[in-house]
Tab-separated table of C-alpha atoms in Angstrom:
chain	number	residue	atom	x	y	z
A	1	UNK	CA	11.807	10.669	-14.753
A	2	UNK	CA	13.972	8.171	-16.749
A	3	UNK	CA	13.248	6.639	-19.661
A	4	UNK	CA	12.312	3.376	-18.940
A	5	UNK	CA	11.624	0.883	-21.998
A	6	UNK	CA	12.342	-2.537	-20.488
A	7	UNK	CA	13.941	-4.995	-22.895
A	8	UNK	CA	13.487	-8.773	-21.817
A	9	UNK	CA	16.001	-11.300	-24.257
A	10	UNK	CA	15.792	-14.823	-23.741
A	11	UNK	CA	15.391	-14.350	-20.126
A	12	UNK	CA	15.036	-18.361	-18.591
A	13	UNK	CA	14.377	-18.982	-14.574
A	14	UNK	CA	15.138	-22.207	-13.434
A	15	UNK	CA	14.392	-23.876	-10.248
A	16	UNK	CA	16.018	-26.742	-10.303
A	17	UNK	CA	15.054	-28.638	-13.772
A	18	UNK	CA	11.718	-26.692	-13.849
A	19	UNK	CA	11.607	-23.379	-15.433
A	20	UNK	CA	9.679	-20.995	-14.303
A	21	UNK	CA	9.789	-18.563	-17.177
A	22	UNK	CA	11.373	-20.036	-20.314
A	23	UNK	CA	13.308	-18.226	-23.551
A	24	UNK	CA	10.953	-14.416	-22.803
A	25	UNK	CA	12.174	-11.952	-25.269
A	26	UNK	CA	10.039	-8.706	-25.386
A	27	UNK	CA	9.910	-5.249	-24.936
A	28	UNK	CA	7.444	-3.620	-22.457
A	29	UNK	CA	7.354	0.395	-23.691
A	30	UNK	CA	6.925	3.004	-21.151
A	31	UNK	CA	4.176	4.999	-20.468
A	32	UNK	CA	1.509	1.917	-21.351
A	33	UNK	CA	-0.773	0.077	-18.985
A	34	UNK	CA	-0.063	-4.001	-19.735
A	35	UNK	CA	-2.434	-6.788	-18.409
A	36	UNK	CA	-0.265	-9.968	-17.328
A	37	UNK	CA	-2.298	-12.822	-17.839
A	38	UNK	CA	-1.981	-16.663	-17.745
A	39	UNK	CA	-3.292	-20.002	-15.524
A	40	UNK	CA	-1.938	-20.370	-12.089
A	41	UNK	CA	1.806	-21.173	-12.474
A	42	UNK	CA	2.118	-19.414	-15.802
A	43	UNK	CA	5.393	-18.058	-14.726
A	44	UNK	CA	3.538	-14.423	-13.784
A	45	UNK	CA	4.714	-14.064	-10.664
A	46	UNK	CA	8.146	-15.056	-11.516
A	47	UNK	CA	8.104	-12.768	-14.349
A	48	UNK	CA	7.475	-9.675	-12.273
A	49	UNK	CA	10.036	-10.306	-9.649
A	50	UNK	CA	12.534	-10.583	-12.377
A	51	UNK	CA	11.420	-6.903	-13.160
A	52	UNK	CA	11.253	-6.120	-10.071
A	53	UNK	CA	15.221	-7.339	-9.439
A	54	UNK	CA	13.829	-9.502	-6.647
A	55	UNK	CA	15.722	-12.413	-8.996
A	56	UNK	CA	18.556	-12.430	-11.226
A	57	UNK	CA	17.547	-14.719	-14.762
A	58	UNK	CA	19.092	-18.085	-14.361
A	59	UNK	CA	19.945	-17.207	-18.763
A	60	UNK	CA	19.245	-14.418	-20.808
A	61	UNK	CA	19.311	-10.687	-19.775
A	62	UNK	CA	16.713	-7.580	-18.786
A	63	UNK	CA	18.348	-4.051	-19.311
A	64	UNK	CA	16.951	-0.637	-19.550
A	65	UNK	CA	18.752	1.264	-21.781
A	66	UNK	CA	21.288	-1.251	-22.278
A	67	UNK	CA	22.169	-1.674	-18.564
A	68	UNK	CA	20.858	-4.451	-16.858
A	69	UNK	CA	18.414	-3.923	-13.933
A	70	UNK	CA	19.215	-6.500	-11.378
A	71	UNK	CA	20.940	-5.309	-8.530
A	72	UNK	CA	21.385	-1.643	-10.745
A	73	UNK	CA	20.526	0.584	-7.789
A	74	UNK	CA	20.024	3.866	-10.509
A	75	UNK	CA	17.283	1.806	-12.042
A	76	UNK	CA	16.028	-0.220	-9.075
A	77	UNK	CA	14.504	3.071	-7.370
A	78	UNK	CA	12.458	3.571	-10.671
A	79	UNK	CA	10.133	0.505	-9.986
A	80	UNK	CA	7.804	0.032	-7.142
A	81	UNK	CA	6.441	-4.348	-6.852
A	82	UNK	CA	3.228	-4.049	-5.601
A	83	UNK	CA	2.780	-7.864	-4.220
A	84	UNK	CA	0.344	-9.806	-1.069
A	85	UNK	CA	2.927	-8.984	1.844
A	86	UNK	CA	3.273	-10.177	5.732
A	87	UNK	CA	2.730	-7.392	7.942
A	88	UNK	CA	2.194	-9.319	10.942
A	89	UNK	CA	5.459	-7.777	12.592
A	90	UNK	CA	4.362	-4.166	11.405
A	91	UNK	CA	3.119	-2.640	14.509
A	92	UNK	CA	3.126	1.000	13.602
A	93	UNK	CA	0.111	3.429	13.049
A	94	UNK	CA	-0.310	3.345	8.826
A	95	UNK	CA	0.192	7.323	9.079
A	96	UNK	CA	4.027	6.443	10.731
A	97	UNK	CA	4.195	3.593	8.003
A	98	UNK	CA	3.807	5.839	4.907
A	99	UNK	CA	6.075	8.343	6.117
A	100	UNK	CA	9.480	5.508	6.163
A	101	UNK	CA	7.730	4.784	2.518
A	102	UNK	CA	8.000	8.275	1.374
A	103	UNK	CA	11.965	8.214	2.275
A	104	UNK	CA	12.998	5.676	-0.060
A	105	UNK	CA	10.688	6.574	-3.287
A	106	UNK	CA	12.164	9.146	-5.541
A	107	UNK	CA	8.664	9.938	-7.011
A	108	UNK	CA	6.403	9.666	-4.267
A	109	UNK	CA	3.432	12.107	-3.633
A	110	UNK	CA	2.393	11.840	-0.421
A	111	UNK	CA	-0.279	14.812	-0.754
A	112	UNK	CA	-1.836	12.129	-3.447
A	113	UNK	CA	-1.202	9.131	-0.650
A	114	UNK	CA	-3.941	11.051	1.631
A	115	UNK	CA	-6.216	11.440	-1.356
A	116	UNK	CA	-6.313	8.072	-1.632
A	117	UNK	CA	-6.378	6.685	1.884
A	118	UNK	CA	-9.265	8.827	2.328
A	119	UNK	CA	-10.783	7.125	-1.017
A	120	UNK	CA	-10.185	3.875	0.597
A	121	UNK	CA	-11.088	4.540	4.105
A	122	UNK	CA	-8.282	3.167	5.637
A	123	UNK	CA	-8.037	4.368	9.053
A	124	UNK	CA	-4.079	6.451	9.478
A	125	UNK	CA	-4.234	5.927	13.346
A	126	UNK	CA	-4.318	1.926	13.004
A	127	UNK	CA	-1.999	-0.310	13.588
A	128	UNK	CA	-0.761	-2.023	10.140
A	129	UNK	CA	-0.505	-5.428	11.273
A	130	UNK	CA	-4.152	-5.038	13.148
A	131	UNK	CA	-6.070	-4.371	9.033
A	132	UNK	CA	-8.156	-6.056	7.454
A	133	UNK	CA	-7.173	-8.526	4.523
A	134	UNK	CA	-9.141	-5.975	2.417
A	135	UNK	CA	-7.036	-2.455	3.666
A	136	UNK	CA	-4.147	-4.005	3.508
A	137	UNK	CA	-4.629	-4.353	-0.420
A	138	UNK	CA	-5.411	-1.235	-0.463
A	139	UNK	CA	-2.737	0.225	1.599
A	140	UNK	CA	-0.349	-1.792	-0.621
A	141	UNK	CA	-1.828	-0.153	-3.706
A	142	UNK	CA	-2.090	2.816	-1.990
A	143	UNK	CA	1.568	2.898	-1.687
A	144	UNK	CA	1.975	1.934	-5.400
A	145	UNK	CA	0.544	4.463	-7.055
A	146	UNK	CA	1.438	7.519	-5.000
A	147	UNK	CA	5.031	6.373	-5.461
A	148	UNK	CA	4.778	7.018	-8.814
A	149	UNK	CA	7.722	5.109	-10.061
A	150	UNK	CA	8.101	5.229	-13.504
A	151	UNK	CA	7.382	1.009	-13.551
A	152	UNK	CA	4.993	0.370	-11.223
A	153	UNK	CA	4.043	-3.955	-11.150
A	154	UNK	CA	0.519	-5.174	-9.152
A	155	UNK	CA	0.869	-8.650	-8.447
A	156	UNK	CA	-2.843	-9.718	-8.043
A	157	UNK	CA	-2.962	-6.473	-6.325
A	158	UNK	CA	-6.676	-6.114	-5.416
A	159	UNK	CA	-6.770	-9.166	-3.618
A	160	UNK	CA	-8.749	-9.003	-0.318
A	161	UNK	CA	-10.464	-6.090	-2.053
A	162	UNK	CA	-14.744	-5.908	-2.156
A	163	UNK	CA	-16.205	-5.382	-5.614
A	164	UNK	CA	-16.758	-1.576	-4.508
A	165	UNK	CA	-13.029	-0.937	-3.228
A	166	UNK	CA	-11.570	-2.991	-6.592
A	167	UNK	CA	-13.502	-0.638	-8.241
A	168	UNK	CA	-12.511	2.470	-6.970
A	169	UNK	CA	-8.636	1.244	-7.602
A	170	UNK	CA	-8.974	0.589	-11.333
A	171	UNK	CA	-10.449	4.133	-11.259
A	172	UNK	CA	-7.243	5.691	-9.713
A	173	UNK	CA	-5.241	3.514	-11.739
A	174	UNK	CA	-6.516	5.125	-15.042
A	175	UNK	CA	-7.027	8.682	-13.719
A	176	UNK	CA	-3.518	8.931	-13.058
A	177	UNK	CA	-1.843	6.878	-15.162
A	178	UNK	CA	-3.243	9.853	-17.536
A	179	UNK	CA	-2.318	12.357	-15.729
A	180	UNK	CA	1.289	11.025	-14.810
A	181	UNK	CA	1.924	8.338	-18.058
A	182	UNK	CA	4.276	5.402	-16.528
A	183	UNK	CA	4.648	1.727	-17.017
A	184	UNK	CA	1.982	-0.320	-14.949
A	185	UNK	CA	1.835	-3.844	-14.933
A	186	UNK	CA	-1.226	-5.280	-13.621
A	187	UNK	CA	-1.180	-8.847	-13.016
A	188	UNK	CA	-5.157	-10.151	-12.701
A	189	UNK	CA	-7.492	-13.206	-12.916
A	190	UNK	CA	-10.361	-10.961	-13.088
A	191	UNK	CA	-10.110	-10.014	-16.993
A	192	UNK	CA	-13.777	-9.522	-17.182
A	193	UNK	CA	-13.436	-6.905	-14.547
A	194	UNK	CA	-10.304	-5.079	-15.640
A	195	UNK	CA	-10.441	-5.736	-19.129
A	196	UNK	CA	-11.021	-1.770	-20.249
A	197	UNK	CA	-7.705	-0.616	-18.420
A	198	UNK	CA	-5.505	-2.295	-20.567
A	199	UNK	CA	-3.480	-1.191	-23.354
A	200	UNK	CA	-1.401	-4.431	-24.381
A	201	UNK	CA	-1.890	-8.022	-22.958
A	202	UNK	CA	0.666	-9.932	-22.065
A	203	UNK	CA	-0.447	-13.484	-22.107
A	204	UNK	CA	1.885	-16.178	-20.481
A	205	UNK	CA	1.344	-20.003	-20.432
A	206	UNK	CA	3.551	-22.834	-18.966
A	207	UNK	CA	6.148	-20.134	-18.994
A	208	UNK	CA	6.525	-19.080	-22.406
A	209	UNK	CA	5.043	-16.094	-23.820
A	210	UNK	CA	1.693	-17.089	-25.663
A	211	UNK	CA	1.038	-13.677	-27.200
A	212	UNK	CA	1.470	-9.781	-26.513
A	213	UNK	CA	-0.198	-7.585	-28.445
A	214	UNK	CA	-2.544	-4.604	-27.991
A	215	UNK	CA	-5.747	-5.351	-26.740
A	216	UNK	CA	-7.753	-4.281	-29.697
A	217	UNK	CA	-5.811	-6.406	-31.761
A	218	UNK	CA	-5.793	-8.883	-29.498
A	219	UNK	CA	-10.335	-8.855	-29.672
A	220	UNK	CA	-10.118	-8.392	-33.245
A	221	UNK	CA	-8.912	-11.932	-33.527
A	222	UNK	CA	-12.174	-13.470	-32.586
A	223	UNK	CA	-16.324	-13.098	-33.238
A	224	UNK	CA	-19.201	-14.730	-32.251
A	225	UNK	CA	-22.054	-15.389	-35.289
A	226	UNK	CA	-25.322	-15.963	-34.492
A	227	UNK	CA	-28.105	-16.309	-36.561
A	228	UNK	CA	-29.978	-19.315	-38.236
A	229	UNK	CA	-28.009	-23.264	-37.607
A	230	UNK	CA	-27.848	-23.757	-40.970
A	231	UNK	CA	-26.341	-20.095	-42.042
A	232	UNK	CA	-24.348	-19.869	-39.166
A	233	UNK	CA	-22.774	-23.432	-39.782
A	234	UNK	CA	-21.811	-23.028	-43.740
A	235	UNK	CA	-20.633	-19.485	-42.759
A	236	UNK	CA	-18.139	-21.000	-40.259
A	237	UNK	CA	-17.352	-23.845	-41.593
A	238	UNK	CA	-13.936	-23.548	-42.607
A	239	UNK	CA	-13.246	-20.978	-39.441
A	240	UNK	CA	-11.157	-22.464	-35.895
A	241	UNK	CA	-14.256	-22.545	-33.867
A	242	UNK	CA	-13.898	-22.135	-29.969
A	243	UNK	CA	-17.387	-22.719	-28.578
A	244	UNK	CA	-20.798	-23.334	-29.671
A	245	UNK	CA	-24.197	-23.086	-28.275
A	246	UNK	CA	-27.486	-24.098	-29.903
A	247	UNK	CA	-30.947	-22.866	-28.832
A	248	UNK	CA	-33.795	-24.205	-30.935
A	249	UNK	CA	-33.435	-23.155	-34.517
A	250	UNK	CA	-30.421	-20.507	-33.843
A	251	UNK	CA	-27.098	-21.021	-33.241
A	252	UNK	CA	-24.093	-19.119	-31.951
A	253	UNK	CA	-20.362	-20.136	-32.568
A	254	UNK	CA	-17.350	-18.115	-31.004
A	255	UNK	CA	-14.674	-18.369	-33.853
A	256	UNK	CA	-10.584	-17.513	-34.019
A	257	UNK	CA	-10.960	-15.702	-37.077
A	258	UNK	CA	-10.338	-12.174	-38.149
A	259	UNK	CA	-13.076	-11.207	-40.206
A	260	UNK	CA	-12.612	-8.948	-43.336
A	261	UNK	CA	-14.734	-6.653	-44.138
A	262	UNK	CA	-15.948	-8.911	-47.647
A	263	UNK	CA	-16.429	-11.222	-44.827
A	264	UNK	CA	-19.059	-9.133	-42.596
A	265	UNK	CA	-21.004	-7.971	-45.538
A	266	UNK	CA	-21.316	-11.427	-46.268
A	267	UNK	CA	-22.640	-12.840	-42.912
A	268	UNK	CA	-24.848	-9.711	-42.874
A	269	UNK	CA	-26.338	-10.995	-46.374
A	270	UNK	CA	-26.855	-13.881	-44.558
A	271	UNK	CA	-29.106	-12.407	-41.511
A	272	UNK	CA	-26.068	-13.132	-39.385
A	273	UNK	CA	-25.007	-11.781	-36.530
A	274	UNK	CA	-21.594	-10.715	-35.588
A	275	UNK	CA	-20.662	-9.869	-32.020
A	276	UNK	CA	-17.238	-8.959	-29.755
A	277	UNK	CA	-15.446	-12.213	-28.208
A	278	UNK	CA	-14.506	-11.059	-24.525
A	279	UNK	CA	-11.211	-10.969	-23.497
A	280	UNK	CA	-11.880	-13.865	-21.317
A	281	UNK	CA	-13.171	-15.851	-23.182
A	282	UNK	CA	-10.304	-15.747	-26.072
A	283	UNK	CA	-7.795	-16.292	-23.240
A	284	UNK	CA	-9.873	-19.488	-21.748
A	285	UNK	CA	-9.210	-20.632	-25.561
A	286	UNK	CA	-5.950	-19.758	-26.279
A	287	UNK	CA	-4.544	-21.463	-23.208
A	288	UNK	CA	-6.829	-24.358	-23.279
A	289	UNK	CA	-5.099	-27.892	-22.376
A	290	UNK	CA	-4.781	-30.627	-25.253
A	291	UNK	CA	-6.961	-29.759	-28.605
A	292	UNK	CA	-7.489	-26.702	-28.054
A	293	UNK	CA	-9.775	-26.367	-31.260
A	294	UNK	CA	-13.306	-27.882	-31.885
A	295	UNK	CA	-13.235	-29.193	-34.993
A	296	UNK	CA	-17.082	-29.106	-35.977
């Protein structure tokens, strides 16, 4: 496999005035799993056809080793887009289906295919276009990871999916992701769910990128104290405060802060409490319309 470090630089998409992504300049390393996340038109979407070379930037550039990747046919066989397709005209058996997939995926295992249509339960002898909402997701990221392509992108991928079935793909996802390290993107709404498969979070909003950073630095950012009102409130008081709740005499506030370690000896002096902010809930916050901030 090639090296593939992706290098985004002021990449802009327009449609029309509107941009869809606007001024993105990152790097996304291989070998790490990223979680794409932002509200509905975030750009995240758009972002991941870009890398996918489904568009060309309207400004700015996305290479791989210096080259850029649209329409680079060398580089364009090393990612697989994983996206919600139409298969209403695909009238062949899934078994005849996978084999014309196979033919144009440098990577693809299609020993590990069968492991995981079995997994899945998705009938080979079935039409495609005659599956349920829920096998086709998982015949699409069926298809994803037993290509193996050193970028693989999931746009909303599990969507369709039961609880049971999403399940069993984050499992695949991280069982071979270790044993065959590539770049996955997983675009998701469901960060409580698939929180623990990330590595880095990329965090779009209104088309600019908000944040990327690795997830542990990412939850590190935030706490939640809980103890008495009055300790918890002169312990926060000069702290960005996100969201409060209030039950009898004890409080809880969710904070922005990154607390030092002076700082947690302190609130334990206090008979404080300090707990983990979710993912979710830090993302709610950080892309949180108007004053973002409470100031009390």
């Amino acid at each position: 496999m090639m090296e593939m470090q992706i290098v985004l630089d002021r990449v802009t998409m327009k449609y029309g005035p509107f941009k869809a992504v606007d001024d993105l300049s990152f790097k996304l390393d291989e070998g790490k799993i990223y979680g794409l996340i932002g509200r509905n038109g975030a750009g995240k979407t758009t972002l991941l056809s870009l890398l996918a070379s489904f568009l060309e930037p309207s400004t700015g550039s996305i290479t791989v080793k210096g080259e850029a990747l649209f329409e680079n046919p060398d580089l364009m066989q090393n990612v697989t887009f994983v996206y919600e397709k139409d298969y209403q005209e695909e009238t062949e058996k899934v078994k005849t289906y996978l084999k014309a997939v196979e033919a144009y995926k440098p990577f693809y295992d299609a020993e590990y295919a069968m492991d995981l249509i079995e997994a899945f339960r998705i009938p080979l002898n079935k039409p495609v276009n005659k599956l349920s909402k829920g096998m086709l997701s998982a015949l699409n990221v069926t298809i994803g990871l037993a290509s193996r392509s050193p970028v693989t992108l999931f746009d909303e991928a599990y969507s369709g999916m039961d609880a049971p079935t999403r399940e069993i793909f984050y499992q695949k996802v991280l069982e071979d992701h270790a044993l065959h390290p590539r770049t996955i993107v997983l675009s998701t709404h469901l960060l409580s769910e698939m929180d623990y498969l990330f590595e880095e979070v990329v965090i779009l909003h209104k088309g600019k990128l908000l944040l990327k950073e690795p997830i542990d630095v990412l939850l590190e950012k935030g706490a939640s104290i809980t103890g008495s009102a009055e300790n918890t409130d002169l312990f926060v008081q000069d702290m960005t405060k996100l969201h409060t709740q209030k039950l009898g005499g004890t409080k809880s506030v969710t904070v922005l802060e990154t607390l030092s370690d002076q700082q947690r000896l302190q609130a334990r002096q206090s008979g404080l409490e300090i707990g983990p902010v979710s993912l979710q809930d830090l993302f709610t916050h950080l892309t949180k319309e108007g004053d973002q901030n409470e100031k009390n």
